Every structure is written in structure tokens, then in C-alpha cells.
Amino acid sequence: MNNGKSKKRGAPAPPAKTPPQKQHATTEIEEDDMLDEDVFLDETLLHEEEELLLRDMDEREAIALRLAKWKRPTLSPAYLSQSTNILFQQLEIDYVIGESHKELLPNSSGPAAIIRIFGVTREGHSVCCNVHGFEPYFYISCPPGMGPDDISNFHRILEGRMRESNRNSNVPKFVRRIEMVQKKSIMYYQQQSLQPFLKIVVALPTMVASCRGILDRGIQIDGLGMKSFVTYESNILFALRFMIDCNIVGGNWIEVLTGKYKKTAKNLSYCQLEFDCLFSNLVSHVPEGEYSKMAPFRILSFDIECAGRKGLFPEPTHDPVIQVANLVTLQGEDQPFIRNVMTLKSCSPIVGVDVMSFDTEKEVLLAWRDLIREVDPDIIIGYNICKFDLPYLIQRAEALGIAEFPILGRVRNSRVRVKDATFSSRQYGTRESKEVTIEGRVQFDLFQAMQRDYKLSSYSLNSVSAHFLGEQKEDVHHSIISDLQNGNPETRRRLAVYCLKDAYLPQRLLDKLMYIYNYVEMARVTGVPISFLLSRGQSIKVLSQLLRKAKQRNLVIPNAKQAGSEQGTFEGATVLEARAGFYEKPIATLDFASLYPSIMMAYNLCYCTLVTPEDVRKLALPPESIHKTPSGDTFVKSNLQKGILPEILEELLAARKRAKADLKEAKDPLEKAVLDGRQLALKISANSVYGFTGATIGQLPCLEISSSVTSYGRQMIEHTKKLVEDKFTTLNGYEHNVEVIYGDTDSVMVLFGVTNVEAAMDLGREAAEYISRTFTKPIKLEFEKVYYPYLLISKKRYAGLLWTNPNKFDKMDTKGIETVRRDNCLLVKNLVTECLHKILIDRDIPSAVQYVKNTISDLLKNRMDLSLLVITKGLTKTGENYEVKAAHVELAERMRKRDAATAPNVGDRVPYVIVKAAKGAKAYERSEDPIYVLENNIPIDPQYYLENQISKPLLRIFEPILKNASKELLQGDHTRSISISTPSSGGIMKFAKKKLSCIGCKALISNSDSTICAHCKGREAELYCKTVSTVSELEKLFGRLWTQCQECQGSLHQDVLCTSRDCPIFYRRKKAQKDMAEAKIQLDRWNF
Amino acid sequence: MAVMEEEQSDIERKQSLYNSMDEEFKIQKEMYRGQQYSQIYFARLHLMRTLLYSLVPTWKPHLPVCTVLGLEGDKECVIVGTLYKHMKLKPCVLDEYSKERSVTPLVQPHNFVHSDDYLILEDESGRVKLSGTTLSPSFYVTGIVVALHGKETGAGDFLVEDVLEAGLPPQLDPPNKLGEDKYVVFVSGLNLGSSSSNPLQVQLLVDHITGHLGDEKEQNNAAQIVQVVIAGDSVEIPRELLNGQNLAPKDQSRLSEPIKEVDILLTQIAASIPLDIMPGPNDPSNFAMPQQPLHRCLFPSSASYNTFKSCTNPHSFELDGVRFLGTSGQNIHDFEKYSEGSEEVEFLERTLKWRHIAPTAPNTLGCYPFTDRDPFFVESCPHVYFAGNQNKFGTRLITGSDGQVVRLISIPRFSKTGTAVMLNMRNLECHALSFGTEFSL
């Protein structure tokens, strides 16, 4: 499940230790189950800490001096004298509970929530803006007959109930006030305009939840009796509420004018500019023009190395942190301006890197803390840092008793908080994670981002960087790390170089994939803070937009029923039956552009346009103003009520169009990056709106909407098919009768019967235009591409050459065909790709068949490269915990018995091959470590690979092409010749006696000095040529493989240590070494 | 063909004292035991560094000598290390295995030099990227050990101001003044058995050098030939037959026929002149440098002569005090791919000045992973330095600052050019020996 970076052995398996300084109990976070946490400012702690730190800093003056050169630029006089406006880009917004500000809010007292906005100015100064006066609130619908007098009564009762359930709180007033406001629920079409609602303002954010609980359960009100209330907008995180009400979107620019802010009396944060202001004095800029740029954030990329004990995954209670590598880059620059590595014990210098060596682990950890404080990064990135590096550092500091370590945030008194969390989402699955809160700094774990945004066969840092950056990374096995650490300054330097590389790769990935741009743009478009994007699912983004829109229209959103998971499912998208076959004529593809968003816009589908079945009867709406969807639900048309969702979608798509147009105009590469990030974010957001309405455990599920959308989708596909088949016929004067061979969710594949691509394109365009006219706007059928030739295997499985212009094909496009699945061996992938290449591009089916036959013959004759046969699976739990016996688990157990030090641990990926064993042995008993197989000449089981690995994917491809594909490919002459290697140990070999045989005819020879028997005497030259040519080939391979490893490693003078099993040449390299030794012995037999 | 009147005047072939120095290139006890290539680099760096360190005091007397690790920003110094050339176009074995098959087939360029290439200097302590215009990346290749004068820049690069190469090795003896002309014939790339080989041409060559051709004058000339050196690629065997399968009898003979042909040829030569045969890239020999002598069982007839010697590649020997060193050309071919230069002899000159006949081994030139030595290091300067299987005949006489005199020869492929090379040991003069067959057979 969680296959982390291989160095970290994937998902770390440390026991869920109590994190240090934990202020809150372990919480479980369901998707977007939003809980506010009140964190109290503690002034007394502040003083203690400060003293501790000061004392500490004296001792550590030397290191402080070294770090000082990386400080942020100093403030200009204008800032110091507070005579200038403060304009900054915010990155993180949270809140803290403190005493209400006496000067800014003279009328209130007691604890209040203070919003903190962290950001960076254009000059690169860090900013902490304390916003006062914003209060948490939510709505309930006002019971009929309740007047202003009843409200104060109600207020009193509610206050009393709140005091009961929050006994240990010393807040003077829980419910600050209750106001009557005119609002409307977003649910269902309502004819009357606005209704009275009660806005309940409470003292602290957490009280929203407890107050909601009281109202949900019911409350006794004089004159009205026991009454329970539906609450509205009562589960919105306080920070998000604030952003919505102040029109702040994630990552935008905020300005506070001079005179409107006050410098804080006592700085509570490490930021350069810290000030107090009222929430009404914030100016939030729309991210356009000048305000679409990025401030020069400081991005820290780091990686740690731990010295684990042999055979065990590093545990913070035992194993020291030995190195920390840090790279700091300014946003927008391509090279890091700080390259630093901190090592335990001396380490030889590295060119261009600032190496800091320390004698104790405590010093290393504290130096790192100081670095964080001095460099003051805005964003912290790394690979698997959220689940490994950060928790490890903190737990390690706790184990060593370094209480002052975990002050990594921007707030002076506050320690880092760690909690266990599970994150579950329909789209991303359930995964366990650790949440480390570092106040004021955004954490961006590339590992999580990769898992979230890309489907890869492996998520190890090695394979991810090979995939995106095109370079292999040296992988040092964790059992070697301790040896390197215990060596000399040179070996530790070696380790440091490796560690630096691990810190550098996440930064390069971040740049290459433009994550900062894309995520900031996504935050701006959807209006959520950047940190939500990684830690939360899709629906919060839609909710944020929905809330913003609803607010403008005075609509309020009811609190979702959490028990809604049994609401049942609805019929999904339609798939027209696939007419499987190999089409050697162009196939035109007609696509609906953004089908689901278009449907929602075209038919005005929204919460507020849905008419309940009851109302349909009661309201007697004019038939021309309503429409019934194919799924049987009724919605009003936009002349009665324009839907909010369609409006959101319209804006998103219009914005996307604008962004795309700007993108064409843009010249500056950075501006282009921003715009491209934006249009992508807009597209994703538009598509997630539909999902939001269908998410049964989501915020506001409404299956009437989602099932209507899919039902329209189905109807449209059918409609298109019918229309195309009716129009393009020989009767209507076209050359051929058209055939629709396949249709998926939002596309229809059409065989027009013409033989050249250009003609198919013309007809495709004609059809798209003709059919689009029959649809309600903005639903539009587009013609984009032609497949030629096209191999349709079954639904959702096809391959073809894709043409967008008639001159040259663009690429080979495949879907649902085994090329990336990770539990297949490489052989399958290679075979399938090669066959498709031969069939589609070379158009040479016989050669594809021949290729398959040759491969199968090679497999049966044991000539297959072992690395092609390796199957890899992640070990997620130990043997006992698996219910069904699995090959990789069994193997891990067996390997542990052989050598516990190198055996795979939980979280590792276990590579194995299937070997020959006694008849009837189960597949899971036949798994074996590829290295062990190489070393001991264990025969692999070709039959297993033939039947369980390659036959199915092959038949799928060939069945539409060949008659009797199975017979043709999997049986026949090429399968008759088999050879099996002789194992060199175990089994019957214990009883065997080794004797030399003639190289020519394999006859046994008694005279051990000679090479060939008397009969083969005349063939010496020929036989020698054979032997020597084997040696020659192997030498060639040996040289190329081992020099490649030197290149990856980046050193000629040091031995290659890499044990990356993800590397495509790992096993080949090993095999070349062994084969070479054997071949040399064979050759030496000729030295008579 | 002229038939000699042997009784009338016996022309006696001159003789020379031959001394083989191939010991260095023989792989005897060495085995593949899991050793890697780092050790040969280490050995090379060690040998070369000792040498360069001894030169630095006279080259840059005022400058301190540093290791890569010891570099301090902005301080001028001298560092010694192995060059590594980062090449964008260099084919990568990983690509063959991991890259998705691209739609357009890869076109292998003949030369992998690109303007983005850059050099890195490495010693056992670390590596540093080199910058500056003094050092042209296209000129150098991976594996050379040099001393550099320069300083570290802020970006972590080393700005090179001056380069010191090891220079020509010392020559033990000056080329001795033989009183008489004695010739050595070099030939390479006979490629018997290939379609490009012309049997008549080859026979003419053999007859000429054995003295079966021409008039008395020519025979007198032939009698002055004291040694024949075949610098690789004597035979071309159909490699497609060597796929690990058992051969049908017909194929067995297809395989052994060209080898027999060579054997006959060699027998003719060996019967009259001492003969050295070196393995080449296409010969039935191992691949990695140093290539081991061709097995005697391949040449049952010629091998029985004591004038027949099967040698290693590289090959080093001494003849009447004249020292010869040369290869069958793989080292120079590698330069054509990974470096730039006007002609082949230029590459020969560079390698000699770098004191290393095959710097690209093991990086791009296959080589045995030596553990304690680097046999390609040139300890003392030969008088004649040659490479076989080149595109055309080329020669150059270079002289060193210490009075070294070296004749460089690029020996062309005989099958392509019909040209062999004659070298006069008396004055190290050398000329081509071309055979044309104007009429078709």
C-alpha cells in the first residue's frame, strides 16, 4: 500500500510512540472531517523558553555565527518606522487563542481567537499578521414565531447549556450574541425569497462544534417545547471561514495600509514583521496582474540519515540521526543558495557544500533547529518527510531528552505537534499518516504529492526521479549506512554526498513538475489554504467555492448528514459495447468537451434548482420552466432560479479559457508557468464539482444531481451513436455506411469506412458539428483525433496510433493494457510494448508473432535475462498478519531465516522470481530471491511465467487479430525445446559427482587436462571460437554495466555500493559478474 | 610471377634480436572475483600523480598543491586528478533497458561530442566541475590524469588557468644507430573471410615480403625485412553462427574456413620471416583490453614455426634495441567517438603525451578490471608507436624535450586500402606499401 522511498524502507514501521510535548490526543481524521483545535498562548512558557534559548545560544555562538550569513534581508527604515504599507503573499493561515486585544477591540475581553497569517513580502521579509476581531459563528433556521424577545431567552438557555457541557472552561461568555438574519437554505428550489435565520456567534472556534451538538440533540425552549435544530455552516474550519468572509484565497497577496496596523508589543514569532490589525482592515488582492506573481519564498529541502542496526528498521528510540542535508532555494531561482550538511562525527569537506560536523547527536539536532530558525524557510519539502523524517527527528529528540529541540515553527513558544492521522478519500484511498504541525511553515511532502497526482509502478525516490528527471540515483542499502558512518571522515563524506543528493532530488522534482506554481494556483482558484491541498481531499475545494458563492447570494449550506454513506449508489457512466477487432481503417473519435460540467451548466443542475417530488405536486410550476432528467428528478430552469454550481462551473471554465488565451500571449517563462498551472487547476476543479455531489460521505452529497448528470451522459452517448449512424449512410450520399465501434464515458469511436486519415478527419469534423447543433449549450461534441490503425480489445482496453494532423501520427496511445502494472514482470511490459509497436507502427503482424515465439522459446530455453522475470510486491505487514499466503511474504520469512540483516522489512518492496520446485508445490512456496537464484543457479519455472504472466496479456492483444491465437502463440514448435539450468547446491546435487565433459560433444572425459574428447579433435578452432565469443560478449556487457554504475554514483575512484533493486541493470550487473567468472574458467580450460 | 634462381645468388635475410615485452599485458592468474573498476583508476591516479607531483615544482613553483577536498575558495593552487568528461550524447546502457521504445528509431551518431559537454576533475577525495576556456572538453577524454592550475569559484567550480600533462615519457636509449637498413612490415585488417578482402592482394603482399616477387633489387629489399607485425583483425568469422547453438557440420566449416585461410597465409610468412600476430576487435579473441594472444589451436600449421608469435594487444617488443609499442586500434577508435581531432596520428600523439595508451578504458573501452596495476600506463617511451585498423595511412615523427624521438604510425586496414607499412629501423623512416589489383578476378 504505502511504498515509500526505498531508503526509508517505505512505510516506516515504528510503533506509534507517544510524541513529545503532545498537547492533544490522537485524532482520526476522516476526509474533510473538519475539526478546529484551540491552541492557547501560554505566556509563562514563553519566558522559560526564552531564557533557555538565550542560555543555549551563548554556548552555541560559533554555530550561530555560521548560520547568520543566511538570514533574511534586513528591514528597510520604512518598515522599521511603520511608515509604509505592508504587502505580502500569504502562505499559511491559522489561529491561536489569546487575550482579546485591548486597544483594537476596546469593547471585548476574555479569550478570543486570533487569526495568524504568515507570508512573505516582495523583498523577502517574513511576515506574521495577527488579525483580531473575527468571531466564529454558524446559522440555524429561525423557528416560526420566534421574535426578538424570544431570541434573548433562547440565548440565555443556550448559554446555560454551553456552560454545562464546558465546565472546565473559564470563558466569561460562551455565546457572544445571536442575531436574526435573512437567508435561505441552498437545498431545493424555494419560491419564497428569504427566511429568517439565527446567526449564533460563539467565543471560541471549538465551541461551534459543541454548540452544534447541543442544538442537534435538541433543546428545551419555553413556549416551544423540546426542539432540535438543523445547523448551517457549522462544520467549516475557522481559518477557512475567515478566508471566505474576507475574500482571501489561498496564496494571494494581502495588504495592510500604514496606520491600520500596530507593531506587536512583544514579538511572539520569529518573523521580521509582526503586527496586529483588525480583520476589517485587511485588503485582499485578487490574484491578477501584478498580484499573480510569487514572492521569493524560501524553500528548504532536507533529508536525514539514520544509523540503523542490522536487520532492523531504524527506530527513534535506539538509532541515532547521523546526518541531515539541507538545501535552501529561493522561489523562482534554479540553484539553491544554501547547500549544507550536518554530520555526526567528522566529515571530509565537499566542494560547494557547507559541511558542519558535530561530536554529539544533540548538537546535530540543535544545529538543525538553529538552521531552521535562522534560514526561516516558508516551505519545507522532502521525500517522505511527513511520515518519516520529521516524526523521526522529533521522536529522536524526545528519546535523547532534548526538550528544546522541537521548536521549529515560527512561533516562539510553540513546540511542534505530532499526531497520528488516517486520511481516507474515495479518490486517494485510505492511508495512515503522521501529522506534524510546524506553525507558520508549509510542509510539502513530494512523496505524498507523487502518490496523489501520479500513477506509478513504484514511488521510491529512485524510480520517481528516474521517471521524471531521467536519472538513476545510487541507492545505499541501510545495512551499509552504519558501516559508512563507523568508518572514517572519507566514508562519512561518501554518505553525506548521498544524503545531499536525496535532499536535492525533491527540489528538482518540485521544479520540474512546477509544483509550487500548480499548487498555489490551485489554492487561488479554489480558495483553500495551500496546506489543505495535500492533506485533504477534493471536496473541501468545491465546498470552499460553494460557500463563497452561496455567501454572495445569501444562501446557507446545511450541515451534511454524516451517516449518509448508506444512501446507495447510482448508475454510472455508460459504455457502448466494444466491437473488438483490429481496425486498419482510420477511426475518428468524437469527444464531449468537459462533459459533466457542461451537462450541469446546460440543464442548470444544482442544489438550489432541485425540486423535491413533493413540491413538484404542490407548487404547480409551469412545465416550460422545469425539466425532468432521464433519471426522473426535476430541476427548474435558469429563468426561475440560476443554479450556483452551474455558475461556479461557468466561472471556472471562463477563467480557464482566459488563462489559456493569456498563456498563448505570455512570453515570460515564469508567467507561463503560472498560467499553465492555473488552467490545469481550473480544469481539475471543474471536474471535481460533479464528484462532490456524488460523494456519499462528503460534505453535501446530492445524488439527485449526480445521477441526473450520468443519466444525461448516457443519453448523449446513445443519441450521438444514433445520429451518426442515421446520417452517415450510403443512402444519404456518403461513400460508406458508418459504424460506431465503441463509446466510453465521454467519447464515441466512429468507423467512417474511408481509408485515409484526412478524409476521416473531415467527416469527423462534420459529424461533430452536426451533432453539437442538437445539444443544449454549452454541451459540445468535439472532433480531435483519429486512431489509425486501432486495436480494440474490449471495453476500456485499446491501443492505436493517434493522429491529430493528417501528415504524421503523434504517438502510440494505449489504455488498459499491461504496460505499467507493477505486479507484472518486466518481460510482460517489454513483450506487450514490442508487439504493439510491431503491429501498429510497423504494421507487420507476422513479425510480431515471430517475436512472441522467439521470446517464448528464449524463456523456455532459459536464455531469458533474469531481471525481466523479477516480480516485485510491497511487504505491508508481517507474515502472520496476512490471511492468504502470498509469495513475497513467504519469501521474506525465508530470507529472514537465512540472514536477518539483509532480509526485507515491512514497508520494503520484495522482488522475487518463481522457481522450479517439487510437483504440486504452491506458487507461494516457489518464490525465491533473484540474487539467491543467480548465485545458486536455481532453475526458474518458465511454465509459470508462460501461463500466469504472459499468456493473458498476449492473448488479449492477439485475439482480435489472429484466429486461434492461443494455439498459434502458446503451442507449437517453439515451445518444444526446453533447457533448465542445473542447480549448484541443494536437493539431488548433494549426491552428484562433478566431472568434466568435452566442450564439443559433452562426452565425459577422464583426463582432466584436456578440453575436448578425441572425436572432437579436429574441431578445435571452431569450438574455441565459440567459447571465446561468449567471453567476448560477456566482457562487453560487464564493462558497460559496471561503468554505468560508476557514472550514476558519480565517482570513478570508489567502489559501487548501490543496491537499488529498482534499477533496470541491477540484476544484470550481478549476473554479468558471475557469468564472467564462469566463462573465464571455461576459457582457461584451453590453456593446455 | 618471377621464379628465383636460388643457386645463383643466395640472398640472405637479415636478422634481428627480438625481445618480447608483453608480460605486462598478459592476464594469467587474474580472475573475476567481483572486483570493480575503481581499482584501476586508483592505480592509474597513483602512478600518474607521483609523476605529476614531481613536475609541479618546476611548472608552478610558487603554487601550493591541493586535493579536490582541500580546495578553498578563491585561493590559487594546483590540483591533480583524473578527468571525467560528462557527455550528453554518450549512449547509456540504461536507456536500452528502461526507455520506452520510441517511435523513431535512435540514430547512433558517429561522434558523441556535443557543445554542452563539460569536464570534471576527480581524485579519491572528491570531484569538482571544471570551468574556463583553457581546457577544451572536446579535446580531452575521460580517464586522463592531469595537473591543473586554477582556483575554486563561488559556484563550486574550479576555474582552470593552466594545464600540465604528463608529457612524453623518458626514452631509455636513443634510437640506436644501426649501420644498415632493416625493415619491419606492419599490416592490419586483412579481414580474411569478409567480402571486402581481396585474396590476390593479400597474396601479393605475402609474396612481396617473403621475396617471391619482383627482381633481384626487390628481393634484396625484401631480404631486409626482419619482422612482420599483424596488428589485428586478420580474420572475420561469421558471428551470427556463434549464438550458443550447436552447429550443423556445414556451418562448422563456414566458421573454420577463414581461420584455416589465415593459417595458410601465416605459414607462408612464418616460413621465411619472424611474425607477430596481435588480436583485434574482430578476431576470435576476447573483447576487453588487453586482448590476450590468439589461441595456437586456431593456427595449427603456422604455430609450429618458432618464428610465429601470438601476442597480446597492446603489444610491446624490442628489436635490435628499437622499442615498439602499439595496439590494434581500439584505443584510437574510441577517440574518434569521444573526442575531436584532425587525424588518427594526432590521437596517437596525444595518448603518448598523456602517458596512457588507453585512457578511455574502462569507461568506454572494455577492459579487464585490474586490481593493483594499470598496464596501459606508458612508463618509458617507445621508438615506434602504432595503431592498427585505421582508415588511412598516417605517420609523424615527434621529438620530446629530453631528446626523445618517436615514430607514430597509423596502419590502415589492408582489406580497405591494400596498404601495409614499412618502417626502416635505421632511421625510423617509414613508407606505405600499396598493392593494387587493377584487373578483376
PDB file of N, CA, C and O in Angstrom, chain A residues 416-454:
ATOM      1  N   VAL A 416       6.522  21.844  18.160  1.00  0.00           N
ATOM      2  CA  VAL A 416       5.886  21.118  17.071  1.00  0.00           C
ATOM      3  C   VAL A 416       4.902  20.105  17.640  1.00  0.00           C
ATOM      4  O   VAL A 416       5.173  19.482  18.659  1.00  0.00           O
ATOM      5  N   ARG A 417       3.760  19.950  17.018  1.00  0.00           N
ATOM      6  CA  ARG A 417       2.795  18.960  17.490  1.00  0.00           C
ATOM      7  C   ARG A 417       2.753  17.796  16.501  1.00  0.00           C
ATOM      8  O   ARG A 417       2.751  17.989  15.299  1.00  0.00           O
ATOM      9  N   VAL A 418       2.730  16.600  17.049  1.00  0.00           N
ATOM     10  CA  VAL A 418       2.655  15.411  16.199  1.00  0.00           C
ATOM     11  C   VAL A 418       1.406  14.648  16.555  1.00  0.00           C
ATOM     12  O   VAL A 418       1.091  14.466  17.720  1.00  0.00           O
ATOM     13  N   LYS A 419       0.691  14.218  15.574  1.00  0.00           N
ATOM     14  CA  LYS A 419      -0.415  13.316  15.866  1.00  0.00           C
ATOM     15  C   LYS A 419      -0.556  12.311  14.739  1.00  0.00           C
ATOM     16  O   LYS A 419      -0.164  12.549  13.598  1.00  0.00           O
ATOM     17  N   ASP A 420      -1.126  11.178  15.101  1.00  0.00           N
ATOM     18  CA  ASP A 420      -1.381  10.163  14.085  1.00  0.00           C
ATOM     19  C   ASP A 420      -2.683  10.506  13.416  1.00  0.00           C
ATOM     20  O   ASP A 420      -3.626  10.978  14.042  1.00  0.00           O
ATOM     21  N   ALA A 421      -2.737  10.274  12.164  1.00  0.00           N
ATOM     22  CA  ALA A 421      -3.971  10.568  11.461  1.00  0.00           C
ATOM     23  C   ALA A 421      -4.159   9.548  10.356  1.00  0.00           C
ATOM     24  O   ALA A 421      -3.188   9.018   9.822  1.00  0.00           O
ATOM     25  N   THR A 422      -5.385   9.241  10.060  1.00  0.00           N
ATOM     26  CA  THR A 422      -5.617   8.472   8.852  1.00  0.00           C
ATOM     27  C   THR A 422      -6.369   9.372   7.904  1.00  0.00           C
ATOM     28  O   THR A 422      -7.201  10.176   8.309  1.00  0.00           O
ATOM     29  N   PHE A 423      -6.037   9.222   6.696  1.00  0.00           N
ATOM     30  CA  PHE A 423      -6.615  10.068   5.676  1.00  0.00           C
ATOM     31  C   PHE A 423      -7.347   9.143   4.732  1.00  0.00           C
ATOM     32  O   PHE A 423      -6.766   8.213   4.201  1.00  0.00           O
ATOM     33  N   SER A 424      -8.641   9.338   4.606  1.00  0.00           N
ATOM     34  CA  SER A 424      -9.308   8.452   3.674  1.00  0.00           C
ATOM     35  C   SER A 424     -10.144   9.254   2.701  1.00  0.00           C
ATOM     36  O   SER A 424     -10.752  10.256   3.050  1.00  0.00           O
ATOM     37  N   SER A 425     -10.113   8.804   1.525  1.00  0.00           N
ATOM     38  CA  SER A 425     -10.791   9.522   0.474  1.00  0.00           C
ATOM     39  C   SER A 425     -11.111   8.532  -0.621  1.00  0.00           C
ATOM     40  O   SER A 425     -10.367   7.582  -0.836  1.00  0.00           O
ATOM     41  N   ARG A 426     -12.230   8.757  -1.282  1.00  0.00           N
ATOM     42  CA  ARG A 426     -12.598   7.832  -2.331  1.00  0.00           C
ATOM     43  C   ARG A 426     -11.549   7.826  -3.424  1.00  0.00           C
ATOM     44  O   ARG A 426     -11.233   6.820  -4.016  1.00  0.00           O
ATOM     45  N   GLN A 427     -11.020   9.001  -3.670  1.00  0.00           N
ATOM     46  CA  GLN A 427     -10.080   9.111  -4.779  1.00  0.00           C
ATOM     47  C   GLN A 427      -8.689   8.612  -4.425  1.00  0.00           C
ATOM     48  O   GLN A 427      -8.006   8.019  -5.239  1.00  0.00           O
ATOM     49  N   TYR A 428      -8.252   8.844  -3.198  1.00  0.00           N
ATOM     50  CA  TYR A 428      -6.879   8.514  -2.859  1.00  0.00           C
ATOM     51  C   TYR A 428      -6.743   7.286  -1.971  1.00  0.00           C
ATOM     52  O   TYR A 428      -5.645   6.891  -1.624  1.00  0.00           O
ATOM     53  N   GLY A 429      -7.864   6.705  -1.573  1.00  0.00           N
ATOM     54  CA  GLY A 429      -7.776   5.537  -0.706  1.00  0.00           C
ATOM     55  C   GLY A 429      -7.465   5.948   0.719  1.00  0.00           C
ATOM     56  O   GLY A 429      -7.282   7.116   1.026  1.00  0.00           O
ATOM     57  N   THR A 430      -7.404   4.944   1.578  1.00  0.00           N
ATOM     58  CA  THR A 430      -7.121   5.244   2.969  1.00  0.00           C
ATOM     59  C   THR A 430      -5.638   5.072   3.229  1.00  0.00           C
ATOM     60  O   THR A 430      -5.056   4.081   2.833  1.00  0.00           O
ATOM     61  N   ARG A 431      -5.030   6.030   3.832  1.00  0.00           N
ATOM     62  CA  ARG A 431      -3.645   5.818   4.230  1.00  0.00           C
ATOM     63  C   ARG A 431      -3.376   6.445   5.583  1.00  0.00           C
ATOM     64  O   ARG A 431      -3.966   7.446   5.951  1.00  0.00           O
ATOM     65  N   GLU A 432      -2.482   5.773   6.273  1.00  0.00           N
ATOM     66  CA  GLU A 432      -2.131   6.279   7.592  1.00  0.00           C
ATOM     67  C   GLU A 432      -1.073   7.346   7.441  1.00  0.00           C
ATOM     68  O   GLU A 432      -0.248   7.288   6.542  1.00  0.00           O
ATOM     69  N   SER A 433      -1.108   8.291   8.297  1.00  0.00           N
ATOM     70  CA  SER A 433      -0.048   9.274   8.213  1.00  0.00           C
ATOM     71  C   SER A 433       0.167   9.917   9.560  1.00  0.00           C
ATOM     72  O   SER A 433      -0.649   9.814  10.462  1.00  0.00           O
ATOM     73  N   LYS A 434       1.282  10.566   9.660  1.00  0.00           N
ATOM     74  CA  LYS A 434       1.588  11.339  10.845  1.00  0.00           C
ATOM     75  C   LYS A 434       1.389  12.785  10.467  1.00  0.00           C
ATOM     76  O   LYS A 434       1.773  13.201   9.380  1.00  0.00           O
ATOM     77  N   GLU A 435       0.808  13.527  11.365  1.00  0.00           N
ATOM     78  CA  GLU A 435       0.683  14.931  11.062  1.00  0.00           C
ATOM     79  C   GLU A 435       1.596  15.688  11.991  1.00  0.00           C
ATOM     80  O   GLU A 435       1.457  15.616  13.208  1.00  0.00           O
ATOM     81  N   VAL A 436       2.540  16.386  11.407  1.00  0.00           N
ATOM     82  CA  VAL A 436       3.428  17.195  12.206  1.00  0.00           C
ATOM     83  C   VAL A 436       3.056  18.640  11.915  1.00  0.00           C
ATOM     84  O   VAL A 436       3.044  19.051  10.764  1.00  0.00           O
ATOM     85  N   THR A 437       2.715  19.370  12.938  1.00  0.00           N
ATOM     86  CA  THR A 437       2.339  20.756  12.713  1.00  0.00           C
ATOM     87  C   THR A 437       3.542  21.632  13.008  1.00  0.00           C
ATOM     88  O   THR A 437       4.057  21.628  14.115  1.00  0.00           O
ATOM     89  N   ILE A 438       3.990  22.342  12.011  1.00  0.00           N
ATOM     90  CA  ILE A 438       5.051  23.314  12.226  1.00  0.00           C
ATOM     91  C   ILE A 438       4.413  24.655  11.924  1.00  0.00           C
ATOM     92  O   ILE A 438       4.115  24.961  10.771  1.00  0.00           O
ATOM     93  N   GLU A 439       4.177  25.422  12.957  1.00  0.00           N
ATOM     94  CA  GLU A 439       3.386  26.622  12.762  1.00  0.00           C
ATOM     95  C   GLU A 439       4.063  27.615  11.839  1.00  0.00           C
ATOM     96  O   GLU A 439       5.239  27.930  11.995  1.00  0.00           O
ATOM     97  N   GLY A 440       3.317  28.094  10.893  1.00  0.00           N
ATOM     98  CA  GLY A 440       3.816  29.143  10.025  1.00  0.00           C
ATOM     99  C   GLY A 440       4.623  28.657   8.837  1.00  0.00           C
ATOM    100  O   GLY A 440       5.056  29.443   8.022  1.00  0.00           O
ATOM    101  N   ARG A 441       4.874  27.361   8.755  1.00  0.00           N
ATOM    102  CA  ARG A 441       5.622  26.855   7.606  1.00  0.00           C
ATOM    103  C   ARG A 441       4.788  25.788   6.916  1.00  0.00           C
ATOM    104  O   ARG A 441       4.192  24.939   7.559  1.00  0.00           O
ATOM    105  N   VAL A 442       4.786  25.861   5.609  1.00  0.00           N
ATOM    106  CA  VAL A 442       4.025  24.884   4.839  1.00  0.00           C
ATOM    107  C   VAL A 442       4.900  23.659   4.612  1.00  0.00           C
ATOM    108  O   VAL A 442       6.062  23.779   4.245  1.00  0.00           O
ATOM    109  N   GLN A 443       4.357  22.489   4.848  1.00  0.00           N
ATOM    110  CA  GLN A 443       5.107  21.273   4.543  1.00  0.00           C
ATOM    111  C   GLN A 443       4.593  20.722   3.235  1.00  0.00           C
ATOM    112  O   GLN A 443       3.392  20.646   3.022  1.00  0.00           O
ATOM    113  N   PHE A 444       5.519  20.347   2.414  1.00  0.00           N
ATOM    114  CA  PHE A 444       5.115  19.804   1.129  1.00  0.00           C
ATOM    115  C   PHE A 444       5.921  18.535   0.911  1.00  0.00           C
ATOM    116  O   PHE A 444       7.108  18.580   0.590  1.00  0.00           O
ATOM    117  N   ASP A 445       5.296  17.411   1.125  1.00  0.00           N
ATOM    118  CA  ASP A 445       5.989  16.137   1.002  1.00  0.00           C
ATOM    119  C   ASP A 445       5.817  15.623  -0.420  1.00  0.00           C
ATOM    120  O   ASP A 445       4.719  15.283  -0.841  1.00  0.00           O
ATOM    121  N   LEU A 446       6.925  15.583  -1.151  1.00  0.00           N
ATOM    122  CA  LEU A 446       6.856  15.167  -2.546  1.00  0.00           C
ATOM    123  C   LEU A 446       6.329  13.743  -2.690  1.00  0.00           C
ATOM    124  O   LEU A 446       5.703  13.390  -3.674  1.00  0.00           O
ATOM    125  N   PHE A 447       6.617  12.936  -1.681  1.00  0.00           N
ATOM    126  CA  PHE A 447       6.159  11.551  -1.719  1.00  0.00           C
ATOM    127  C   PHE A 447       4.630  11.503  -1.745  1.00  0.00           C
ATOM    128  O   PHE A 447       4.020  10.816  -2.563  1.00  0.00           O
ATOM    129  N   GLN A 448       4.019  12.288  -0.871  1.00  0.00           N
ATOM    130  CA  GLN A 448       2.561  12.336  -0.859  1.00  0.00           C
ATOM    131  C   GLN A 448       2.023  12.920  -2.159  1.00  0.00           C
ATOM    132  O   GLN A 448       1.030  12.447  -2.712  1.00  0.00           O
ATOM    133  N   ALA A 449       2.706  13.943  -2.628  1.00  0.00           N
ATOM    134  CA  ALA A 449       2.250  14.579  -3.861  1.00  0.00           C
ATOM    135  C   ALA A 449       2.312  13.606  -5.032  1.00  0.00           C
ATOM    136  O   ALA A 449       1.406  13.564  -5.859  1.00  0.00           O
ATOM    137  N   MET A 450       3.375  12.803  -5.049  1.00  0.00           N
ATOM    138  CA  MET A 450       3.518  11.824  -6.133  1.00  0.00           C
ATOM    139  C   MET A 450       2.408  10.797  -6.081  1.00  0.00           C
ATOM    140  O   MET A 450       1.794  10.455  -7.067  1.00  0.00           O
ATOM    141  N   GLN A 451       2.184  10.283  -4.867  1.00  0.00           N
ATOM    142  CA  GLN A 451       1.152   9.265  -4.716  1.00  0.00           C
ATOM    143  C   GLN A 451      -0.208   9.822  -5.109  1.00  0.00           C
ATOM    144  O   GLN A 451      -1.069   9.115  -5.606  1.00  0.00           O
ATOM    145  N   ARG A 452      -0.383  11.089  -4.866  1.00  0.00           N
ATOM    146  CA  ARG A 452      -1.659  11.712  -5.105  1.00  0.00           C
ATOM    147  C   ARG A 452      -1.864  12.017  -6.588  1.00  0.00           C
ATOM    148  O   ARG A 452      -2.945  11.820  -7.120  1.00  0.00           O
ATOM    149  N   ASP A 453      -0.827  12.497  -7.221  1.00  0.00           N
ATOM    150  CA  ASP A 453      -1.013  13.040  -8.566  1.00  0.00           C
ATOM    151  C   ASP A 453      -0.602  12.116  -9.699  1.00  0.00           C
ATOM    152  O   ASP A 453      -0.933  12.376 -10.843  1.00  0.00           O
ATOM    153  N   TYR A 454       0.171  11.087  -9.393  1.00  0.00           N
ATOM    154  CA  TYR A 454       0.631  10.246 -10.489  1.00  0.00           C
ATOM    155  C   TYR A 454       0.427   8.785 -10.170  1.00  0.00           C
ATOM    156  O   TYR A 454       0.550   8.369  -9.033  1.00  0.00           O
TER     157      TYR A 454
END
